[in-house]
Short mmCIF file of C-alpha atoms and ligand atoms in Angstrom, two decimals:
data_model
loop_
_atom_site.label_atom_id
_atom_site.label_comp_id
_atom_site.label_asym_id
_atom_site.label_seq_id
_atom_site.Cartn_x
_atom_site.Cartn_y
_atom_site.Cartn_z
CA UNK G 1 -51.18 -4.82 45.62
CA UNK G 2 -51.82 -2.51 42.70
CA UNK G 3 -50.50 -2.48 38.71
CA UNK G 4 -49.14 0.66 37.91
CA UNK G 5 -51.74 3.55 36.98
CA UNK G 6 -48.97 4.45 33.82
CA UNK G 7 -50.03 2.73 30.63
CA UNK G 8 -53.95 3.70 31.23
CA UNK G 9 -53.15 7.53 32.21
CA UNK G 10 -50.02 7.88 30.67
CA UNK G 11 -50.32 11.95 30.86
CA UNK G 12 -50.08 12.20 34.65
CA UNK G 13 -46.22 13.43 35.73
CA UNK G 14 -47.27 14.41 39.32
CA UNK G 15 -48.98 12.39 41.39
CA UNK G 16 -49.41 11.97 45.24
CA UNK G 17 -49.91 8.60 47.32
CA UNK G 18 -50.23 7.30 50.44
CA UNK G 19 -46.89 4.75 51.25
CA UNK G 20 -47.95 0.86 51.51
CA UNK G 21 -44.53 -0.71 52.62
CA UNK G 22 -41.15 0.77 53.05
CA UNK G 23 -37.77 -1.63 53.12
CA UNK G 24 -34.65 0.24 53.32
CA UNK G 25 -34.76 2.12 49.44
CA UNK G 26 -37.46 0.41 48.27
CA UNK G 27 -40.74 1.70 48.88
CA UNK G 28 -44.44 0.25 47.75
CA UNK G 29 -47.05 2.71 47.44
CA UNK G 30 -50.80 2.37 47.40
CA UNK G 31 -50.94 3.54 43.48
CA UNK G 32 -48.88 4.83 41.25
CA UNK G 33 -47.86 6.30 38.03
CA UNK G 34 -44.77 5.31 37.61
CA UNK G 35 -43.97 3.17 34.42
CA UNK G 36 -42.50 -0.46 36.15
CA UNK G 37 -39.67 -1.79 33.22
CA UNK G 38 -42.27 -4.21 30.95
CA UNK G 39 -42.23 -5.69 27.60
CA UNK G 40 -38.72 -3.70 26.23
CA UNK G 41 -40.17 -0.09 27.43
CA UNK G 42 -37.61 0.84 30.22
CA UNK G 43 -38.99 1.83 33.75
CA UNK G 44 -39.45 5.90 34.50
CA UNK G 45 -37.40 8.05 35.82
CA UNK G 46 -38.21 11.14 38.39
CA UNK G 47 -38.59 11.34 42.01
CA UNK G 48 -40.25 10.16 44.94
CA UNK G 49 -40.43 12.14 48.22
CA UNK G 50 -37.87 14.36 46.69
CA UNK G 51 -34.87 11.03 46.49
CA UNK G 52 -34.18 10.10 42.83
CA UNK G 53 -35.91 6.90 41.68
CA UNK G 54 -33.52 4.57 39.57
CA UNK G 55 -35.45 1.33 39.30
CA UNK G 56 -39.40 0.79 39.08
CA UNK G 57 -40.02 -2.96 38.86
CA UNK G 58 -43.78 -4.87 39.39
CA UNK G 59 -43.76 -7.71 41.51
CA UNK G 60 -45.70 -10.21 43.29
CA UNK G 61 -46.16 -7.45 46.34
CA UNK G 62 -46.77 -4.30 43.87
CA UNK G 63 -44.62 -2.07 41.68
CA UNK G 64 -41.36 -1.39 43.99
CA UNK G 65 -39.62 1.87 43.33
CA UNK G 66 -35.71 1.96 44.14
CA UNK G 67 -34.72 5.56 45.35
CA UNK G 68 -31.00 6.34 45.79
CA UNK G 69 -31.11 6.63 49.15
CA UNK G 70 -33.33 5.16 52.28
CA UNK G 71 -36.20 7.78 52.58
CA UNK G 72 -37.33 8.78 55.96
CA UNK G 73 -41.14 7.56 55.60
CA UNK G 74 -43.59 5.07 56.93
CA UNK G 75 -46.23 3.61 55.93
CA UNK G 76 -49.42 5.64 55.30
CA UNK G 77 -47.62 9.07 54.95
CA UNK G 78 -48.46 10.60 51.92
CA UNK G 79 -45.37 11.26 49.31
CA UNK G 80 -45.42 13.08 45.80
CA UNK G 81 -44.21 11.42 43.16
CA UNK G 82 -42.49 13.23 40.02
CA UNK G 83 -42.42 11.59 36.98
CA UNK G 84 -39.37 13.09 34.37
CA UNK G 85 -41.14 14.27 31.66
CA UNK G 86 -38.68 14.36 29.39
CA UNK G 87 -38.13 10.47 29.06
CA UNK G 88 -41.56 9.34 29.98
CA UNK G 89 -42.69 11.77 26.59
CA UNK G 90 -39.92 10.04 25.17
CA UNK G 91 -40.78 6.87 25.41
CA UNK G 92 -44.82 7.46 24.67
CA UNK G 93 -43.86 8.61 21.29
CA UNK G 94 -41.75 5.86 20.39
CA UNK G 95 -43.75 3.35 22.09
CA UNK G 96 -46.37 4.71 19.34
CA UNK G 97 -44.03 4.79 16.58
CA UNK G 98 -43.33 1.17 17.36
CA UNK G 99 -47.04 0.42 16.58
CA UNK G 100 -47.13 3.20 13.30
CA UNK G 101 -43.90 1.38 12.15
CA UNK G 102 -45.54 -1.95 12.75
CA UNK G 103 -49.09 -0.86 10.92
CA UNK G 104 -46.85 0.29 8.50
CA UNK G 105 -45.30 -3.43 7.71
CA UNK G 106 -49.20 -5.12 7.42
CA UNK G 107 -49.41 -3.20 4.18
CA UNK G 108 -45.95 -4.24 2.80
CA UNK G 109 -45.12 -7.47 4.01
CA UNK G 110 -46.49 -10.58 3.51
CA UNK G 111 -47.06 -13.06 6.15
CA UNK G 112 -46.08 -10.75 9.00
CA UNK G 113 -46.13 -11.63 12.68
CA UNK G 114 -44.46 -9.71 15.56
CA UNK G 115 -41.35 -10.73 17.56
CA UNK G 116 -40.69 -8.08 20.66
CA UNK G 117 -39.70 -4.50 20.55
CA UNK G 118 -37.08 -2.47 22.59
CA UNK G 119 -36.78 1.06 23.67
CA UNK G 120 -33.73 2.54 24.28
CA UNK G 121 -32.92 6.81 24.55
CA UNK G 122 -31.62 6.81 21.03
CA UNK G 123 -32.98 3.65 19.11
CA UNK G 124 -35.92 1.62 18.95
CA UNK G 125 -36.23 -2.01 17.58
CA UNK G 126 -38.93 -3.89 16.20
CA UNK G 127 -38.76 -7.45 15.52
CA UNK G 128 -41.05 -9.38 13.49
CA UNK G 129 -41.12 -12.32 11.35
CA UNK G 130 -42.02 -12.17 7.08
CA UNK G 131 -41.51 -13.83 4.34
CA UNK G 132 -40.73 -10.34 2.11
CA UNK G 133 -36.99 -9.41 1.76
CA UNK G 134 -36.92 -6.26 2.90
CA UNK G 135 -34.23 -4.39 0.61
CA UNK G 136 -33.45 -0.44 0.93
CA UNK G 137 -36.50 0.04 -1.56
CA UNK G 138 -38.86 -1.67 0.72
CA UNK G 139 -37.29 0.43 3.78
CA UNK G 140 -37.62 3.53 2.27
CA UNK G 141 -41.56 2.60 1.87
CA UNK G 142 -41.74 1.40 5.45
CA UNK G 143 -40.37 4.63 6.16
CA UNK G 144 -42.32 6.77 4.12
CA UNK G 145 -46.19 4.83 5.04
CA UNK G 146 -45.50 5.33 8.83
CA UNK G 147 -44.63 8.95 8.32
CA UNK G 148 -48.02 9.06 6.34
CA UNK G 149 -49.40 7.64 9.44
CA UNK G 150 -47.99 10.31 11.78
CA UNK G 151 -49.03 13.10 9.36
CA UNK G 152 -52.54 11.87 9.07
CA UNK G 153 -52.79 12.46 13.10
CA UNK G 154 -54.70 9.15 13.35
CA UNK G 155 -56.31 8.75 17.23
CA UNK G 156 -54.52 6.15 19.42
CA UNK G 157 -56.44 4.22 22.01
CA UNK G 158 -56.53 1.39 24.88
CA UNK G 159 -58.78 -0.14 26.28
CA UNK G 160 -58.38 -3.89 28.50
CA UNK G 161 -60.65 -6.91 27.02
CA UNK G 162 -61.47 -9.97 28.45
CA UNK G 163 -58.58 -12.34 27.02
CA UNK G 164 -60.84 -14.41 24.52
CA UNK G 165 -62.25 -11.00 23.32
CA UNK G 166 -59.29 -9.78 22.76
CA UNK G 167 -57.74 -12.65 20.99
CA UNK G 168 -60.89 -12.17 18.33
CA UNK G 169 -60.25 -8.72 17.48
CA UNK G 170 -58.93 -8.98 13.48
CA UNK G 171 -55.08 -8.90 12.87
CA UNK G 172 -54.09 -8.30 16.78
CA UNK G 173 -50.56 -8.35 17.26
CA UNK G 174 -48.92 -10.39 20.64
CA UNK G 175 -45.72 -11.79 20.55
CA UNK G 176 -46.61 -15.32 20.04
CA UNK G 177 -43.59 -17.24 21.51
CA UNK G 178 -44.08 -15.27 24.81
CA UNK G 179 -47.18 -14.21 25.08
CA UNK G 180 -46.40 -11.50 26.32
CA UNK G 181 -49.89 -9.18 27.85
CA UNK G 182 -51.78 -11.70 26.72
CA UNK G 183 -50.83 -14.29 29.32
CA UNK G 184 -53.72 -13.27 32.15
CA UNK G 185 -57.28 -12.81 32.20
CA UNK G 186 -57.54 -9.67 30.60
CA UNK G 187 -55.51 -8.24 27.62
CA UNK G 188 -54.49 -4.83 27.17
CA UNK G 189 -55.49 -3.54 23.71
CA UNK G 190 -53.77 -0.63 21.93
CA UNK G 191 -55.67 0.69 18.50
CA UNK G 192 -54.10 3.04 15.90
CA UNK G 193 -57.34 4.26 14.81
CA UNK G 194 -58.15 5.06 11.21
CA UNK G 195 -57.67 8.16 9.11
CA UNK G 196 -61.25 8.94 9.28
CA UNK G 197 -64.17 7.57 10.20
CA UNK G 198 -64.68 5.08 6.53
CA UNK G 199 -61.06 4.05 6.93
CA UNK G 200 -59.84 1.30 9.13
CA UNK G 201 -57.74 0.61 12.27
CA UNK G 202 -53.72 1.15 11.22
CA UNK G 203 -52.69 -1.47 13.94
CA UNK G 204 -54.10 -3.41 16.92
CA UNK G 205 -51.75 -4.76 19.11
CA UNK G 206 -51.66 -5.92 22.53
CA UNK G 207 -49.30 -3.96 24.51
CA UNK G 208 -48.93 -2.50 27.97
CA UNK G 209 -46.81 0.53 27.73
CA UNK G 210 -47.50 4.14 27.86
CA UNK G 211 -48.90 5.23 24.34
CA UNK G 212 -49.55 9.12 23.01
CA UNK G 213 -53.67 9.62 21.92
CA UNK G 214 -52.68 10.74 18.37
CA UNK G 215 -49.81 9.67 16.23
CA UNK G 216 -48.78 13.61 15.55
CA UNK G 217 -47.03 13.52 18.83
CA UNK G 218 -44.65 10.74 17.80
CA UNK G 219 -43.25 13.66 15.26
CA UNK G 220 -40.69 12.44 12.49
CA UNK G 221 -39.58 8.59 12.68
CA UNK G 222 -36.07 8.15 10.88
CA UNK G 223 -35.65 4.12 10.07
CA UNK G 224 -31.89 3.48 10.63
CA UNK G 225 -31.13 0.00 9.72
CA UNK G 226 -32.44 -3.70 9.21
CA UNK G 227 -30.70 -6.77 10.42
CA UNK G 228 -31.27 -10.04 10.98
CA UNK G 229 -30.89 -11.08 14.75
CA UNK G 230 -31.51 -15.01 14.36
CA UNK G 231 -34.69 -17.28 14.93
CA UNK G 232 -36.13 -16.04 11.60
CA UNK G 233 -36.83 -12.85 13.08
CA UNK G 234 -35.59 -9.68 11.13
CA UNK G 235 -35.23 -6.22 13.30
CA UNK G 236 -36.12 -2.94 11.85
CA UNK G 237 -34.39 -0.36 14.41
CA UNK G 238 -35.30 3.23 13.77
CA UNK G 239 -35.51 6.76 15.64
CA UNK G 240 -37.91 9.32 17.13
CA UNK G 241 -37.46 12.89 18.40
CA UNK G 242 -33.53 14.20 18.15
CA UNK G 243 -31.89 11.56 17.50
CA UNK G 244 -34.52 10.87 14.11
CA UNK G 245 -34.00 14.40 12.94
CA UNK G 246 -29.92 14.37 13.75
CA UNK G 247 -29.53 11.19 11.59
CA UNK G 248 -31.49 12.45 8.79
CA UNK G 249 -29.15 15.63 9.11
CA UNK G 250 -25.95 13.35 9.42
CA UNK G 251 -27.10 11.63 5.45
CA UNK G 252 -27.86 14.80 4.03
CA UNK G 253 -24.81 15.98 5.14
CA UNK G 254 -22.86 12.89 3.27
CA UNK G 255 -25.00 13.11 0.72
CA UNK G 256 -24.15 17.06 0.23
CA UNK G 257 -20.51 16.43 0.68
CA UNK G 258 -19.97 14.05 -1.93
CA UNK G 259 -22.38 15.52 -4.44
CA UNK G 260 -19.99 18.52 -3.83
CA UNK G 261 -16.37 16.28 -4.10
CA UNK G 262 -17.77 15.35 -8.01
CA UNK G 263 -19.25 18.68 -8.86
CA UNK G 264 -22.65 17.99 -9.32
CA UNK G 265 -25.93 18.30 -7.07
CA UNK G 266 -27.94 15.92 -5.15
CA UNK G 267 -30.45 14.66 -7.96
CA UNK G 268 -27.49 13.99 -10.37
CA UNK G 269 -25.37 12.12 -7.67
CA UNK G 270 -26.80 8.86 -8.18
CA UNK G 271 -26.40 8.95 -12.12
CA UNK G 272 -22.39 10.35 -11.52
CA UNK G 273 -21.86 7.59 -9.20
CA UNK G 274 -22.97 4.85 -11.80
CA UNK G 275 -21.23 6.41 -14.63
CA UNK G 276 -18.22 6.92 -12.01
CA UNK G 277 -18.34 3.35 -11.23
CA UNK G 278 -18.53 2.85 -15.50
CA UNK G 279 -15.76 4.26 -15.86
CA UNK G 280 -13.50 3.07 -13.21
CA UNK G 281 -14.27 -0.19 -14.59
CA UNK G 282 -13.27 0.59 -18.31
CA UNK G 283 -9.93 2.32 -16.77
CA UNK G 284 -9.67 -1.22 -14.75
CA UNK G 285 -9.46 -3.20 -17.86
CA UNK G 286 -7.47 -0.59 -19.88
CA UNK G 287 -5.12 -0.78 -17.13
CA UNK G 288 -4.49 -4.69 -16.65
CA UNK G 289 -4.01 -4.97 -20.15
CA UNK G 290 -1.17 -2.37 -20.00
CA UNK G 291 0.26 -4.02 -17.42
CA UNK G 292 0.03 -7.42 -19.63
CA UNK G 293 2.08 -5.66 -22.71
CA UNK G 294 3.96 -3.65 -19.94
CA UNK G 295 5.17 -7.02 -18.50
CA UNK G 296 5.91 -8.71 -21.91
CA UNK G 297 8.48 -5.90 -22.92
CA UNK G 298 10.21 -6.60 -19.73
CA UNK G 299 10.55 -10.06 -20.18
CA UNK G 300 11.70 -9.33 -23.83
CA UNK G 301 14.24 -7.33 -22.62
CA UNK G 302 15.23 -10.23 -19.92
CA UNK G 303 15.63 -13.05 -22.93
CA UNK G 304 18.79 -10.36 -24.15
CA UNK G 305 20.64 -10.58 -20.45
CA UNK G 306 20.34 -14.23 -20.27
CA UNK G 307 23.93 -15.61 -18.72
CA UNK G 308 25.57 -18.54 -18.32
CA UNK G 309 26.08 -19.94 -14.84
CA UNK G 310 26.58 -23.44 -13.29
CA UNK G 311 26.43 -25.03 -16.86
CA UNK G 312 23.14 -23.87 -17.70
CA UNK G 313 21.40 -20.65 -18.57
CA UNK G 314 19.62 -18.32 -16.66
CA UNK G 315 17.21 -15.53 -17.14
CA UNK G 316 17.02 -13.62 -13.98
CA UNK G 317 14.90 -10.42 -13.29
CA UNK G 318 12.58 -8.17 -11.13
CA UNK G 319 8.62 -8.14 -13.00
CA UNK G 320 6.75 -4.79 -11.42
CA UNK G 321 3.15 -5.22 -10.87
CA UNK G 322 2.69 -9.02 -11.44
CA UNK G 323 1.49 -11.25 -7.60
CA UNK G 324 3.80 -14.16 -6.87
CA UNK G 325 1.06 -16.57 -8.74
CA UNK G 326 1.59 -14.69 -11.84
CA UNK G 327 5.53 -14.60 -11.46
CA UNK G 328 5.06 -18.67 -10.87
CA UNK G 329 3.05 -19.11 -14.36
CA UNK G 330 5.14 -16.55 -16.25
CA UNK G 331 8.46 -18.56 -15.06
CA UNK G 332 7.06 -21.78 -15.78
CA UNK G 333 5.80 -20.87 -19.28
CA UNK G 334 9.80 -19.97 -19.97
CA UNK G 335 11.65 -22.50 -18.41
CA UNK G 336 13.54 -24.93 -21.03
CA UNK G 337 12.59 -22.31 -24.19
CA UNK G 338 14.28 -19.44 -23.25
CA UNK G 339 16.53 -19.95 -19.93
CA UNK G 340 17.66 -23.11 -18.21
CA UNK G 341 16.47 -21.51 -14.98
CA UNK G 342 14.33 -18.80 -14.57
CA UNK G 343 14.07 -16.48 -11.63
CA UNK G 344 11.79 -13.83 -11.49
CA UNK G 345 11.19 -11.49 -8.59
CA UNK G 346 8.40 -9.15 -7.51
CA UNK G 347 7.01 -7.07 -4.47
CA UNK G 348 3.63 -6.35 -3.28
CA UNK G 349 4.25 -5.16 0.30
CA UNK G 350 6.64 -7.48 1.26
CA UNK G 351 9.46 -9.10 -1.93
CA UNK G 352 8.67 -12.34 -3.23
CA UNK G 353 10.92 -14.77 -5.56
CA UNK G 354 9.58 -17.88 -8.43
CA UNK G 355 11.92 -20.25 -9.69
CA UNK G 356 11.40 -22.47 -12.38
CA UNK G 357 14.39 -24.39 -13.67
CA UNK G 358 15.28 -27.74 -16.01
CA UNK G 359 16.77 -30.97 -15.19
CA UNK G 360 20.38 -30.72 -13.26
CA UNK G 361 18.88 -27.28 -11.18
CA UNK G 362 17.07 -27.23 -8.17
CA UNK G 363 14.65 -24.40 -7.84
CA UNK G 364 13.62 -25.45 -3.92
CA UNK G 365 17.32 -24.88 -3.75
CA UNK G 366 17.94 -21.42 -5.29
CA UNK G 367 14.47 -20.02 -3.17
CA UNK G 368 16.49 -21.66 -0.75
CA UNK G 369 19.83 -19.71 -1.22
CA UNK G 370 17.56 -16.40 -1.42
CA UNK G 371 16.15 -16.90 1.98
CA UNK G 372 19.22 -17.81 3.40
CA UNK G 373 20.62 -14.60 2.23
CA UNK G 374 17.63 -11.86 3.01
CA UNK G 375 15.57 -14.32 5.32
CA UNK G 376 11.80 -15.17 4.61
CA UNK G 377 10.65 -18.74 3.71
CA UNK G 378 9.28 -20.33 1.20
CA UNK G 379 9.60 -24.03 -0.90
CA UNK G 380 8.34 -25.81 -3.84
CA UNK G 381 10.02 -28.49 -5.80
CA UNK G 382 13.20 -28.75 -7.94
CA UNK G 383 10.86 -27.61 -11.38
CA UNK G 384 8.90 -24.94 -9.57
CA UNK G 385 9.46 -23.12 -6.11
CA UNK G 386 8.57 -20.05 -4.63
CA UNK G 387 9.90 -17.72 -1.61
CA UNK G 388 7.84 -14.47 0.45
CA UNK G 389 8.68 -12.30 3.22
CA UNK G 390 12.36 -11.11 2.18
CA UNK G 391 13.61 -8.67 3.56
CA UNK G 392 15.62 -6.92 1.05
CA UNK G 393 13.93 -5.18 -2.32
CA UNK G 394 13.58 -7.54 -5.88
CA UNK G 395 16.77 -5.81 -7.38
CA UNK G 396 19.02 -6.70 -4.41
CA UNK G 397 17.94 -10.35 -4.79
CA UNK G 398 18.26 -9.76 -8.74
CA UNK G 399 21.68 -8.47 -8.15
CA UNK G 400 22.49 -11.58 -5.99
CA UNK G 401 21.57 -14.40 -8.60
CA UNK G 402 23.35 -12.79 -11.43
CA UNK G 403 26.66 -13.14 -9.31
ZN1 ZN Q 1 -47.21 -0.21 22.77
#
């Protein structure tokens, strides 16, 4: 059985090989370059004897490559083997952004360990565990030291160790909950080298996938979000190659349109936005406190249309702008000093009623009437009830208590 050739010559797309074992679309070869689906870097894609490979897994017999159809070969014949270059370039560069965004974290974040990593064609995810909170401030940094990285075109290098050599070298990264490429005899190790030859290794890590030799060839990496995924782990995801440059596009784009929307340009968006938000907030208050004075006029002008009805008196009317709460507190503050019963009714989406009334009324009963009328529910006691959901507007059900 043989590993795959991938991770140590990660350059080769065509290849030829002599066929091991053939069984029905799966076919074994002596060696080979294709990538088998390990540690979150998915397998290759290409061909093999001309038939489209769609899985490449290792197992115990060797690295089995699915084809989309049964080829017509046998063991011993000699196939070529086509690697797309496309994704497996791909997924070298981000691979090695993975490790530049990772070297990137030892310098910001404090007690850093690593937690598995994912490729996928327009994302990649790095998990890791800190004890830093890692707010847009500390993002944009991450962002900005692993482009640093790239631009400084530091060499990038493997090389397999004996395990307990490899588990010396200073500040390795392995997952440690699975072990992960550390679990045999030997451990793969992959070295961001340093920016010349006085300046340390960026990151060590051990890692099996297909790498690029210097971190130019990653080109631009585009961080697009943290989260928090559970067991203490927190996931940076970001982007290489069209899909970095695209999103960076897509927020200069917003960023463009809405300096435009306000009339100013991008370095005097930020201070519009706070003075914006300023000033909304000033208008806020202005606004509820007109509303306060706006409501007390209208129930000034409801104390001169008080009537008489059932023996008592009652001060019904519709209040604009005030919740049902508010209607509730402002009926119950007028009950017994200005009106025997007091019915006030508003609307915010749907129409809503408050009754508060004194001894010898009912106001569960008049909510009650209401309901009846224009349907909706509602309840409360014979001092304070309310009704919601009526389906007629405030001055209808005004109109229907002054009768
Ligand atoms: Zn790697």
């Amino acid at each position: 059985m043989t590993d795959t050739l991938a991770p140590a010559e990660p350059y080769t797309r065509t290849f030829e090989a002599a066929v091991e074992h053939v069984d029905g679309r799966e076919v074994v070869l002596e060696e080979t370059y294709f990538y088998a689906e390990s540690g979150g870097q998915p397998a290759d894609r290409g061909t093999l004897a001309d038939h489209d490979v769609v899985d490449v897994q290792s197992t115990d017999t060797g690295v089995v490559h699915t084809l989309a159809e049964a080829p017509d070969v046998a063991p011993g014949d000699i196939v070529t083997g086509r690697i797309d270059d496309s994704f497996r370039t791909y997924c070298m560069r981000a691979h090695t952004a993975s490790h530049v965004v990772y070297g990137a974290g030892r310098q910001l974040l404090e007690n850093l360990g690593y937690g598995g990593f994912d490729i996928s064609p327009e994302k990649v995810r790095v998990d890791f565990t800190t004890s830093t909170n890692i707010d847009d401030g500390v993002l944009l940094e991450l962002e900005r030291l692993a482009n640093q990285a790239v631009w400084e075109s530091r060499p990038v290098s493997w090389e397999t160790l004996p395990s307990a050599e490899a588990l010396e070298v200073a500040g390795i990264a392995f997952n440690t909950k699975t072990e992960e490429g550390i679990a045999g005899d030997t451990v793969r190790v992959v070295t961001v080298g340093g920016a010349g030859s006085d300046d340390g290794p960026w990151d060590v890590a051990a890692c099996g996938g297909t790498h690029v030799e210097n971190t130019r060839e990653t080109g631009p990496i585009t961080v697009l979000e943290r989260s928090n995924p559970g067991e203490g782990l927190t996931r940076v995801e970001f982007a290489v190659g069209e899909p970095a440059i695209e999103r960076r596009i897509a927020e200069k784009e917003a960023a463009y349109e809405a300096a435009a929307a306000v009339g100013t340009n991008l370095d005097g968006l930020p201070a519009f936005v706070r003075n914006l938000q300023a000033t909304v907030e000033e208008l806020d208050a202005e606004r509820a406190e007109l509303q306060e004075r706006l409501a007390d006029v209208r129930i000034d002008e409801l104390r001169d249309e008080v009537f008489q009805r059932d023996g008592g008196t009652w001060l019904v009317g519709e209040l604009e702008r005030l919740g049902p709460n508010e209607l509730g507190e402002t009926a119950a503050t007028m009950v017994g000093e200005d009106a025997d019963v007091v019915a006030l009714a508003g609307r915010d989406g749907g129409t809503f009623v408050a009754v508060a009334a004194s001894d010898g009324f009912d106001a569960a009963a008049i909510v009650d009437d209401v309901t009846d009328e224009f349907g909706g529910g509602g309840g409360g006691s014979p001092e304070a009830a309310q009704g919601g959901g009526i389906e007629a507007d405030p001055a209808e059900v005004v109109a229907s208590l002054r009768e």
